[in-house]
Amino acid sequence: MPAHDGADILKCIPGFSVIRKGGADGDPVLRGMAGSRLGVQIDGECIFGGCGNRMDPPTAYVFPAAYDRITVIKGPQSVLHGPGNSAGVVLFERDYRRLADRESALFGSATAGSFGRLDAALDARTGTPLAQVRAALTRTRADDYTDGAGRAVHSAYERWSANAAVAWTPDDRTFVEFSTARSDGEAAYADRAMDGVKFARTNYGLRLRRDRLSPLIARAEIRAYSNYVDHVMDNYSLRPFVATAMMPSPAVSNPDRLTRGGLAQLELTPGEATRLTLGLDAQTNTHTLRSSMNQTAMPYEAKARIRDAKFGQAGAFAESAFTFAPGRRLYAGARLDRWEATDNRATITAGMSAVANPGANRTRTSHLASGFARYEQDVGAEPVTFFAGLGRTQRFPDYWELIKNESAASVSAFGTRPETTTQLDAGVLCHHGPLELSLSAFASRIDDFILVQSAYAKPSGMTGTRSTVITRNIDASTYGGEAGLGWRFAERWKIDVSLAWVRGENDTDSRPLAQLPPLEGRLALAYTQSAWSVGALVRAVAAQERVAVNQGNIVGQDIGPSAGFAVLSLNAGWKPWDGARLSAGIDNLLDRTYAEHISRAGSAVSGFAQTARVNEPGRTLWLKLDLTY
């Protein structure tokens, strides 16, 4: 099924999994690492969701049809794309070039599928050698889907986005671009007591680039951006209101976040075999919240927004690429970041009451260092590339780890220490005739790993206890890898096989590290003619017995072992004429009932059956038309 958001498209890449919460806005996981351990940049910009319960991870604001390219850097193997990124970084990017003449291009697509799925996308570009304009519009919607057993899952959604950019290119060395984006939508969730009824994003970006300034300076670039997210969730708009002890009246929460940042960098060529990138980057993000536990009597719109936290980061980095012999390359980089965070909360909710914040208006500062070195070597005429890299990165705790939870010793987790990841990455890439092979392995040591633990018992009153969620530091280790093989064993036939596996240990507690996906394998077979193609995909996932119940990350915690499953899907494509393509498919052909191990626990939603985990969709039919001019 064509992807409808950023997480949905990443799950097609070996090593990625998605934590399902409903029909949209799942959290992407790379090698078992989620949240801010996996950096996400949209055209070089950072965006952070507003929801304290992760309704809107950064990928929720990504509409894949509006972008040209996705780049995944696994592990701490670059310092160019912001701080942290211990698991890796994902770059959603648009491509631009100076036009040689007056040109126009138009791309449109429409998708229809089971459960009321309807998508539409339009991407238009026009320009001359001097200037060009690009605009992209997307819209996607779906009703509640059913799992393989025919049980409806509270999962309907509707989203839209509009992107526009104007670029000035007076010569082939200069590029100036102003861009803007707007998006909004709503989404139902099967894992919680509230739904998202507003996901408004407003973006402005400015980019200036100048190439070949001198024999030494290959490129100078400056970027600046502003991203504002206004998010609303409630317990009555997308579901029947049912009074509970926690929410006896219609309730609304309205967080927002403003992120502003910029980058300045130089690409230098001090020698024919050397390229050096130097730069500075910075960002600030401010989070505010207003809410109402009785929307009827006290509308949230009438309340003032209260700032609860502010984060600031400034970094300096250098990364070099050196070819010291034909087919032999060395990459290395380092960065230093200064972080500042302020806890603006006057009180903290502990159980059913509000208590004074022991760190009210406290500001903390950290200086964190990261770096890596990687060696690559090509062997043979059709080169086989071997690589090995060692990286170390320090990650500052994010909003959810510092502000959302308590600590074991306090009602505030604002003192949580930064975590340090040291990771070895190695592998081989081969493209030899009809064969394509990729192998990548990693092993990491994570000091002060930031663990989120639920159902933690704390004293309450004179003799009672209460259950809460805490953030605490542990030491952990992970290892695993991915393997892929593509073989064109006949003129029109190709087979693709991939495996992904990760294992982790909570070394402090002497138990498995939580929220790690099990072994996964995929087998795809395709037959391609000039005008049409057919294919089949089998995805098999092993059972996961290694769990740590009530431990995990900012997205979710382990709820117990999970069973393995296998899913068969079919697809076909036809090109009736140049510039047109019709695709169709059946996902989960055998209508299996299954859930991903890392998916969230199912919640009690009126009118829907509660399940242990949020189950995946049952048999799904889809049809897509692409038109290109």
XYZ file of C-alpha atoms in Angstrom:
629
model
C 0.000 0.000 0.000
C 1.456 3.410 -0.893
C 2.723 5.216 2.202
C 0.696 8.066 3.704
C 3.231 9.470 6.213
C 6.935 9.384 6.993
C 6.863 6.377 9.315
C 4.760 4.388 6.870
C 7.378 4.687 4.136
C 10.359 4.002 6.420
C 8.987 0.604 7.491
C 9.771 -0.628 3.947
C 13.512 -0.353 4.721
C 15.181 -3.329 6.488
C 16.085 -2.387 10.060
C 13.052 -0.121 10.509
C 9.897 -0.932 12.460
C 6.873 1.175 13.368
C 5.090 1.450 16.703
C 1.410 1.369 15.761
C -1.081 3.521 17.660
C -3.905 3.712 15.101
C -4.169 4.278 11.376
C -1.592 7.079 11.199
C 1.311 8.737 13.030
C 3.228 5.658 14.129
C 6.684 6.178 15.597
C 9.575 4.886 13.427
C 12.143 2.657 15.127
C 15.618 1.922 13.723
C 17.455 -1.051 15.193
C 15.216 -0.858 18.252
C 15.875 2.855 18.887
C 13.046 5.406 18.743
C 12.267 9.010 19.653
C 15.082 11.545 19.514
C 17.686 8.790 19.125
C 16.579 8.743 15.483
C 17.013 12.191 13.963
C 14.492 13.283 11.321
C 15.155 16.294 9.104
C 12.769 17.737 6.530
C 14.722 19.643 3.865
C 17.448 20.211 6.438
C 15.028 21.454 9.095
C 14.209 20.046 12.521
C 10.614 19.698 13.642
C 9.428 18.460 17.035
C 5.883 17.395 17.817
C 3.866 19.043 20.535
C 2.016 16.081 22.041
C 3.258 14.904 25.421
C 2.091 11.377 24.507
C 3.729 11.303 21.038
C 0.601 11.595 18.899
C 2.705 13.627 16.478
C 6.288 12.418 15.984
C 8.234 14.368 13.325
C 7.286 11.846 10.624
C 3.588 12.658 11.228
C 4.234 15.922 9.376
C 5.937 14.215 6.407
C 3.827 13.512 3.310
C 6.080 11.268 1.170
C 4.547 12.328 -2.158
C 5.873 15.855 -1.573
C 9.551 14.750 -1.448
C 12.011 13.423 -4.034
C 14.494 11.470 -1.942
C 14.944 9.774 1.404
C 18.452 9.230 2.786
C 19.094 7.023 5.826
C 22.432 7.191 7.666
C 22.620 4.287 10.106
C 24.523 4.795 13.335
C 26.589 7.805 14.472
C 28.420 8.024 11.121
C 28.011 11.727 10.343
C 28.081 14.995 12.294
C 26.539 17.195 9.582
C 22.871 16.713 10.461
C 22.485 17.965 13.991
C 23.317 16.676 17.472
C 22.524 13.306 19.053
C 21.198 10.957 16.361
C 22.675 7.937 18.127
C 20.590 5.440 16.105
C 20.956 7.361 12.870
C 19.311 10.125 10.879
C 16.626 10.226 8.182
C 16.652 13.017 5.597
C 13.510 13.841 3.602
C 14.655 16.082 0.757
C 13.542 17.828 -2.413
C 15.902 18.065 -5.380
C 16.551 21.330 -7.178
C 18.739 22.189 -10.176
C 19.214 25.245 -12.340
C 17.115 24.888 -15.464
C 18.811 25.000 -18.839
C 15.740 26.472 -20.539
C 12.104 27.197 -19.802
C 10.703 23.997 -18.309
C 7.514 22.761 -16.675
C 6.675 19.457 -15.037
C 3.566 18.026 -13.458
C 3.144 14.896 -11.377
C -0.148 13.649 -10.016
C -1.269 10.503 -8.250
C -4.455 9.088 -6.797
C -4.878 6.038 -4.567
C -8.011 4.193 -3.533
C -8.106 1.255 -1.161
C -9.969 -0.768 1.403
C -11.400 0.869 4.529
C -12.194 4.100 2.723
C -8.598 4.914 1.843
C -8.340 7.826 -0.612
C -5.131 9.699 -1.401
C -4.380 12.467 -3.870
C -1.118 14.267 -4.612
C -0.127 16.964 -7.083
C 3.413 18.282 -7.638
C 3.881 21.122 -10.157
C 7.087 22.874 -11.187
C 7.797 25.605 -13.697
C 10.637 27.997 -14.332
C 13.390 29.485 -16.412
C 17.165 29.586 -15.951
C 16.647 32.665 -13.777
C 13.871 31.494 -11.433
C 11.603 28.574 -10.703
C 8.496 27.795 -8.643
C 7.365 24.494 -7.163
C 4.148 23.634 -5.351
C 2.918 20.338 -3.925
C -0.505 19.462 -2.536
C -1.386 16.206 -0.784
C -4.482 14.833 0.874
C -5.075 11.442 2.497
C -7.950 9.915 4.431
C -9.127 6.521 5.668
C -11.930 5.057 7.761
C -11.462 2.676 10.682
C -9.845 -0.521 9.420
C -10.561 -4.074 10.554
C -7.989 -6.659 11.598
C -7.813 -10.182 10.214
C -10.509 -11.357 12.647
C -12.925 -8.707 11.390
C -12.679 -6.523 14.501
C -12.828 -2.791 13.820
C -9.846 -0.750 15.039
C -10.346 2.896 16.058
C -8.024 4.309 13.432
C -9.691 6.731 11.005
C -7.694 9.763 9.884
C -7.695 12.682 7.456
C -4.671 14.828 6.605
C -3.663 17.477 4.053
C -0.516 19.460 3.254
C 0.537 22.312 0.974
C 4.177 23.091 0.145
C 5.518 25.910 -2.011
C 8.986 27.139 -2.876
C 10.424 29.935 -5.016
C 14.060 29.716 -6.133
C 16.305 32.338 -7.753
C 19.205 31.010 -9.851
C 20.912 33.921 -11.643
C 23.837 31.664 -12.639
C 24.937 28.074 -12.226
C 26.796 28.928 -9.001
C 23.985 30.652 -7.054
C 20.858 29.220 -5.477
C 18.462 31.205 -3.267
C 15.218 29.610 -2.117
C 12.287 30.624 0.067
C 9.897 27.843 1.066
C 6.747 27.531 3.107
C 4.445 24.702 4.165
C 1.068 24.296 5.825
C -0.640 21.098 6.954
C -3.395 19.908 9.271
C -5.536 16.889 10.005
C -7.107 14.600 12.569
C -6.505 11.020 13.659
C -8.191 8.447 15.880
C -6.096 6.318 18.242
C -6.764 2.800 19.482
C -4.165 2.912 22.268
C -5.372 5.792 24.460
C -8.321 7.730 25.835
C -7.997 10.741 23.505
C -7.742 11.400 19.768
C -5.913 14.051 17.782
C -8.281 16.599 16.257
C -5.719 19.161 15.115
C -2.189 18.745 13.729
C -1.557 22.215 12.307
C 1.960 22.937 11.069
C 3.245 26.236 9.674
C 6.745 26.377 8.203
C 9.006 29.040 6.683
C 12.480 28.363 5.345
C 15.257 30.322 3.657
C 18.272 28.800 1.948
C 21.239 30.542 0.254
C 23.994 28.628 -1.525
C 26.990 29.761 -3.547
C 29.284 27.274 -5.326
C 32.898 27.529 -6.461
C 33.758 30.743 -4.643
C 37.494 30.018 -5.022
C 39.812 27.051 -5.587
C 39.615 26.462 -1.827
C 35.921 27.139 -1.140
C 33.741 24.718 -3.077
C 30.456 25.814 -1.484
C 29.063 28.209 1.114
C 25.557 27.668 2.447
C 23.233 29.359 4.946
C 19.846 28.055 6.088
C 17.234 29.435 8.466
C 13.817 28.041 9.333
C 10.807 28.306 11.613
C 8.418 25.430 12.372
C 5.284 25.931 14.456
C 3.067 23.006 15.509
C -0.360 23.568 17.082
C -1.881 20.285 18.299
C -5.253 19.578 19.908
C -6.473 16.306 21.412
C -9.790 15.510 23.068
C -11.988 12.641 24.232
C -15.220 13.418 22.388
C -14.772 14.646 18.780
C -13.797 11.338 17.129
C -15.327 8.895 19.638
C -18.435 8.714 21.829
C -17.826 10.533 25.084
C -17.767 8.156 28.053
C -17.197 9.577 31.529
C -14.378 7.949 33.499
C -12.818 8.543 36.897
C -9.820 10.218 35.245
C -11.922 12.258 32.781
C -15.502 12.674 34.045
C -16.204 15.523 31.578
C -15.258 16.386 27.980
C -11.524 17.122 28.149
C -9.128 18.888 25.794
C -5.363 19.346 25.734
C -3.713 21.903 23.434
C 0.104 21.802 23.385
C 2.143 23.683 20.826
C 5.817 23.984 19.962
C 7.794 26.621 18.090
C 11.148 25.489 16.690
C 13.547 27.934 15.087
C 16.985 27.142 13.804
C 19.685 27.728 11.291
C 22.917 26.464 9.794
C 25.992 28.001 8.181
C 28.614 25.788 6.560
C 31.546 25.830 4.187
C 32.736 22.988 1.962
C 36.460 23.289 1.393
C 38.762 21.477 -1.042
C 42.268 21.971 0.369
C 43.534 19.268 -2.014
C 42.336 17.156 -4.931
C 41.772 14.189 -2.645
C 40.378 16.058 0.353
C 37.005 17.621 1.101
C 36.379 19.373 4.420
C 33.027 20.651 5.705
C 32.985 23.201 8.531
C 29.837 24.577 10.070
C 27.736 26.015 12.853
C 24.144 25.116 13.642
C 21.658 26.176 16.301
C 18.054 25.679 17.285
C 15.603 26.702 19.983
C 12.261 25.140 20.734
C 9.608 26.364 23.134
C 6.740 24.191 24.367
C 3.518 25.556 25.854
C 0.319 23.931 27.045
C -3.262 24.836 27.815
C -5.998 22.366 28.683
C -9.455 21.927 30.109
C -10.823 19.023 32.106
C -14.345 20.370 31.481
C -14.541 21.827 27.991
C -18.254 22.571 28.343
C -17.858 24.825 31.376
C -14.274 26.079 30.825
C -13.296 26.095 27.121
C -9.582 25.703 26.533
C -9.699 28.435 23.874
C -10.347 31.012 26.594
C -7.241 30.020 28.554
C -3.750 31.411 28.204
C -0.921 29.228 26.958
C 1.548 28.389 29.735
C 5.158 27.656 28.842
C 6.443 24.509 30.533
C 9.867 24.103 28.901
C 12.373 25.736 26.583
C 15.378 24.083 24.915
C 18.315 25.645 23.121
C 21.264 24.114 21.265
C 24.287 25.562 19.480
C 26.909 23.404 17.790
C 30.116 23.541 15.802
C 31.163 20.685 13.548
C 33.799 19.545 11.066
C 33.662 16.539 8.747
C 36.263 15.458 6.195
C 36.531 12.973 3.331
C 40.005 11.944 2.216
C 40.873 9.629 -0.693
C 44.436 8.547 -0.025
C 44.624 5.919 -2.809
C 42.322 4.741 -5.611
C 39.362 3.006 -3.964
C 40.511 3.786 -0.430
C 38.696 6.495 1.544
C 38.684 7.808 5.073
C 35.828 9.833 6.566
C 36.025 11.516 9.960
C 34.122 14.165 11.853
C 33.620 15.804 15.220
C 31.155 18.215 16.766
C 30.682 20.051 20.046
C 27.238 21.130 21.235
C 26.081 23.384 24.013
C 22.626 22.527 25.342
C 20.433 24.593 27.604
C 17.051 23.583 29.011
C 14.691 25.476 31.318
C 11.932 23.869 33.367
C 9.167 26.486 33.577
C 6.596 24.373 35.433
C 5.433 25.821 38.742
C 3.640 22.612 39.730
C 3.727 18.964 38.701
C 0.811 16.544 38.689
C 1.619 13.578 40.932
C -1.207 11.079 40.974
C -4.453 13.005 41.422
C -2.896 16.111 42.950
C -0.584 18.951 41.988
C 2.630 19.455 43.936
C 5.266 22.170 43.821
C 7.978 21.643 41.202
C 11.299 21.295 43.080
C 13.140 22.621 40.023
C 10.766 25.399 38.997
C 12.434 27.832 36.555
C 15.718 25.945 36.850
C 18.049 26.082 33.846
C 20.614 23.366 33.182
C 23.490 23.446 30.694
C 25.532 20.646 29.125
C 28.472 20.585 26.718
C 28.388 17.390 24.677
C 30.906 15.994 22.184
C 30.447 13.595 19.276
C 32.689 12.176 16.588
C 33.326 9.309 14.203
C 35.876 7.791 11.819
C 35.079 5.406 8.955
C 37.307 3.577 6.477
C 36.062 2.354 3.097
C 37.858 0.249 0.509
C 36.823 -0.902 -2.971
C 38.092 -4.246 -4.243
C 37.832 -5.523 -7.830
C 36.803 -4.089 -11.188
C 33.112 -4.275 -10.276
C 33.985 -3.050 -6.832
C 33.050 -4.747 -3.627
C 33.094 -2.043 -0.965
C 34.083 -2.894 2.595
C 33.540 -0.364 5.370
C 34.105 -0.068 9.101
C 33.402 2.911 11.299
C 33.555 3.812 14.965
C 31.288 6.562 16.249
C 30.587 8.177 19.586
C 27.726 10.558 20.260
C 26.239 12.208 23.325
C 22.500 12.878 23.347
C 20.808 15.457 25.551
C 17.517 14.269 27.124
C 14.483 15.389 25.149
C 11.264 17.048 26.309
C 9.479 13.760 26.987
C 12.355 12.376 29.068
C 12.922 15.546 31.111
C 9.484 17.128 31.442
C 6.840 14.471 30.877
C 7.875 11.943 33.550
C 9.061 11.735 37.137
C 12.329 10.254 38.384
C 12.746 7.475 40.925
C 13.661 9.932 43.696
C 11.615 13.000 42.747
C 8.438 14.151 41.056
C 10.700 15.693 38.405
C 13.087 13.971 35.966
C 14.785 17.246 35.032
C 18.104 15.971 36.394
C 18.315 13.031 33.963
C 21.869 12.678 32.619
C 22.704 12.761 28.884
C 23.372 9.371 27.325
C 26.578 8.404 25.516
C 26.586 5.885 22.658
C 29.768 4.284 21.340
C 29.060 2.165 18.270
C 31.010 0.098 15.764
C 29.477 -0.231 12.282
C 30.894 -2.527 9.613
C 29.732 -4.150 6.412
C 30.108 -4.847 2.725
C 28.332 -3.646 -0.425
C 28.541 -5.554 -3.705
C 26.974 -5.103 -7.143
C 28.302 -7.785 -9.469
C 26.357 -8.459 -12.651
C 22.919 -9.801 -11.692
C 23.768 -9.865 -7.966
C 23.405 -7.096 -5.386
C 24.541 -7.773 -1.843
C 24.571 -5.629 1.281
C 25.619 -6.656 4.772
C 25.793 -4.324 7.752
C 26.471 -5.136 11.390
C 26.760 -2.999 14.499
C 27.591 -3.253 18.176
C 27.046 -0.435 20.658
C 27.658 0.420 24.266
C 25.255 3.022 25.718
C 26.274 4.648 28.973
C 23.498 6.397 30.918
C 20.868 5.027 28.525
C 17.644 6.931 29.233
C 15.028 4.326 30.135
C 11.326 5.090 30.580
C 9.627 2.785 33.077
C 5.885 2.617 33.735
C 3.932 1.181 36.694
C 6.656 2.357 39.089
C 5.368 2.300 42.688
C 5.906 5.371 44.862
C 4.681 6.201 48.375
C 1.423 8.121 48.551
C -0.133 9.524 51.706
C 0.624 7.962 55.061
C 0.530 4.290 54.056
C -0.549 4.071 50.408
C 1.289 3.873 47.114
C 0.696 5.243 43.658
C 1.813 4.068 40.232
C 3.682 6.461 37.956
C 6.018 6.665 34.959
C 9.655 7.519 35.588
C 12.769 8.320 33.595
C 16.055 6.847 34.809
C 19.592 6.226 33.553
C 20.962 2.720 33.036
C 23.840 1.157 31.104
C 22.882 -0.856 28.031
C 24.348 -2.617 25.018
C 22.913 -3.586 21.640
C 24.110 -5.463 18.589
C 22.651 -6.773 15.345
C 22.521 -5.980 11.665
C 20.804 -6.193 8.316
C 21.434 -8.285 5.204
C 20.019 -7.909 1.729
C 20.415 -9.925 -1.472
C 18.990 -9.087 -4.892
C 19.420 -11.595 -7.732
C 18.212 -11.133 -11.307
C 18.299 -14.843 -12.085
C 16.662 -14.483 -15.515
C 16.103 -11.655 -17.977
C 12.762 -10.608 -16.492
C 12.858 -12.232 -13.058
C 14.317 -10.877 -9.844
C 14.305 -12.116 -6.278
C 15.054 -9.972 -3.217
C 15.749 -11.308 0.271
C 16.436 -9.314 3.438
C 16.962 -10.004 7.131
C 17.045 -7.615 10.096
C 17.921 -8.535 13.669
C 18.754 -6.661 16.852
C 19.416 -7.763 20.414
C 19.922 -5.623 23.491
C 20.745 -5.916 27.170
C 19.850 -3.743 30.134
C 23.206 -4.246 31.836
C 22.186 -2.370 34.985
C 19.112 -4.509 35.702
C 20.517 -7.714 34.128
C 17.501 -8.157 31.876
C 16.711 -7.686 28.176
C 16.529 -4.175 26.810
C 12.871 -3.399 26.156
C 11.054 -2.434 22.951
C 13.336 -4.305 20.564
C 11.685 -5.862 17.485
C 12.267 -9.574 16.785
C 14.058 -11.168 13.827
C 12.406 -10.182 10.556
C 12.815 -11.558 7.050
C 11.377 -10.579 3.680
C 11.247 -12.483 0.382
C 10.107 -10.697 -2.775
C 9.718 -12.098 -6.282
C 9.069 -9.888 -9.320
C 8.491 -10.444 -13.027
C 8.867 -7.361 -15.243
C 7.980 -6.711 -18.865
C 8.371 -3.404 -20.691
C 4.784 -2.358 -19.984
C 3.714 -4.434 -16.979
C 4.972 -6.249 -13.909
C 3.744 -8.588 -11.184
C 5.224 -9.342 -7.785
C 4.767 -11.081 -4.484
C 6.148 -10.318 -1.039
C 6.328 -12.550 2.018
C 7.181 -10.865 5.325
C 7.942 -13.212 8.209
C 8.564 -12.069 11.790
C 9.716 -14.332 14.613
C 8.195 -14.521 18.086
C 9.755 -12.261 20.703
C 10.294 -13.833 24.112
C 12.956 -11.410 25.360
C 10.919 -8.723 27.082
C 11.117 -6.321 30.016
C 7.531 -5.597 30.972
C 6.814 -1.930 31.813
C 10.186 -0.766 30.483
C 10.853 1.026 27.199
C 11.156 4.488 25.734
C 9.159 7.690 25.333
C 6.851 5.962 22.838
C 5.919 2.742 24.630
C 6.853 -0.029 27.048
C 6.932 -3.813 26.757
C 3.632 -5.486 27.604
C 4.747 -9.114 27.277
C 5.943 -11.725 24.760
C 4.522 -11.721 21.236
C 3.839 -14.439 18.680
C 5.465 -14.650 15.275
C 3.569 -14.179 12.037
C 3.908 -14.284 8.254
C 2.076 -12.085 5.755
C 1.719 -12.558 1.984
C 1.062 -9.598 -0.329
C 0.670 -9.340 -4.119
C 1.090 -6.425 -6.513
C 0.971 -5.605 -10.221
C 1.764 -2.620 -12.409
C 0.895 -1.500 -15.943
C 2.177 1.379 -18.074
C -0.513 2.083 -20.700
C 1.565 4.935 -22.166
C 4.643 6.988 -21.348
C 3.999 9.086 -18.271
C 1.251 6.878 -16.875
C 1.367 3.965 -14.486
C -1.430 1.973 -12.905
C -0.574 -0.128 -9.835
C -2.703 -2.477 -7.787
C -2.186 -4.857 -4.922
C -3.546 -6.959 -2.113
C -1.795 -6.630 1.235
C -2.209 -9.390 3.827
C -3.762 -11.663 1.215
C -4.557 -14.428 3.719
C -6.241 -11.997 6.133
C -3.949 -12.815 9.051
C -4.626 -11.393 12.513
C -1.356 -10.061 13.931
C 0.335 -7.183 15.723
C 3.889 -5.886 15.766
C 5.752 -6.706 18.966
C 6.564 -3.061 19.700
C 3.066 -1.726 19.011
C 1.144 0.005 21.755
C -1.331 -1.771 24.010
C -4.948 -1.572 22.916
C -7.184 0.744 24.942
C -10.858 0.451 25.818
C -12.652 2.564 23.187
C -16.443 2.589 23.243
C -17.842 0.529 20.361
C -14.559 -1.282 19.654
C -13.147 -4.562 20.936
C -10.071 -4.096 23.126
C -7.013 -6.104 22.045
C -3.703 -6.773 23.787
C -1.863 -4.770 21.123
C -3.114 -2.544 18.332
C -3.562 -5.096 15.548
C -2.461 -4.515 11.971
C -5.003 -4.191 9.122
C -6.560 -7.318 7.640
C -6.806 -8.003 3.914
C -6.362 -4.694 2.083
C -6.963 -3.995 -1.610
C -5.548 -0.900 -3.280
C -5.291 0.793 -6.657
C -3.006 3.693 -7.605
C -2.664 5.847 -10.713
C 0.450 7.962 -11.393
C 0.559 10.560 -14.175
C 3.688 12.490 -15.156
C 4.025 15.327 -17.651
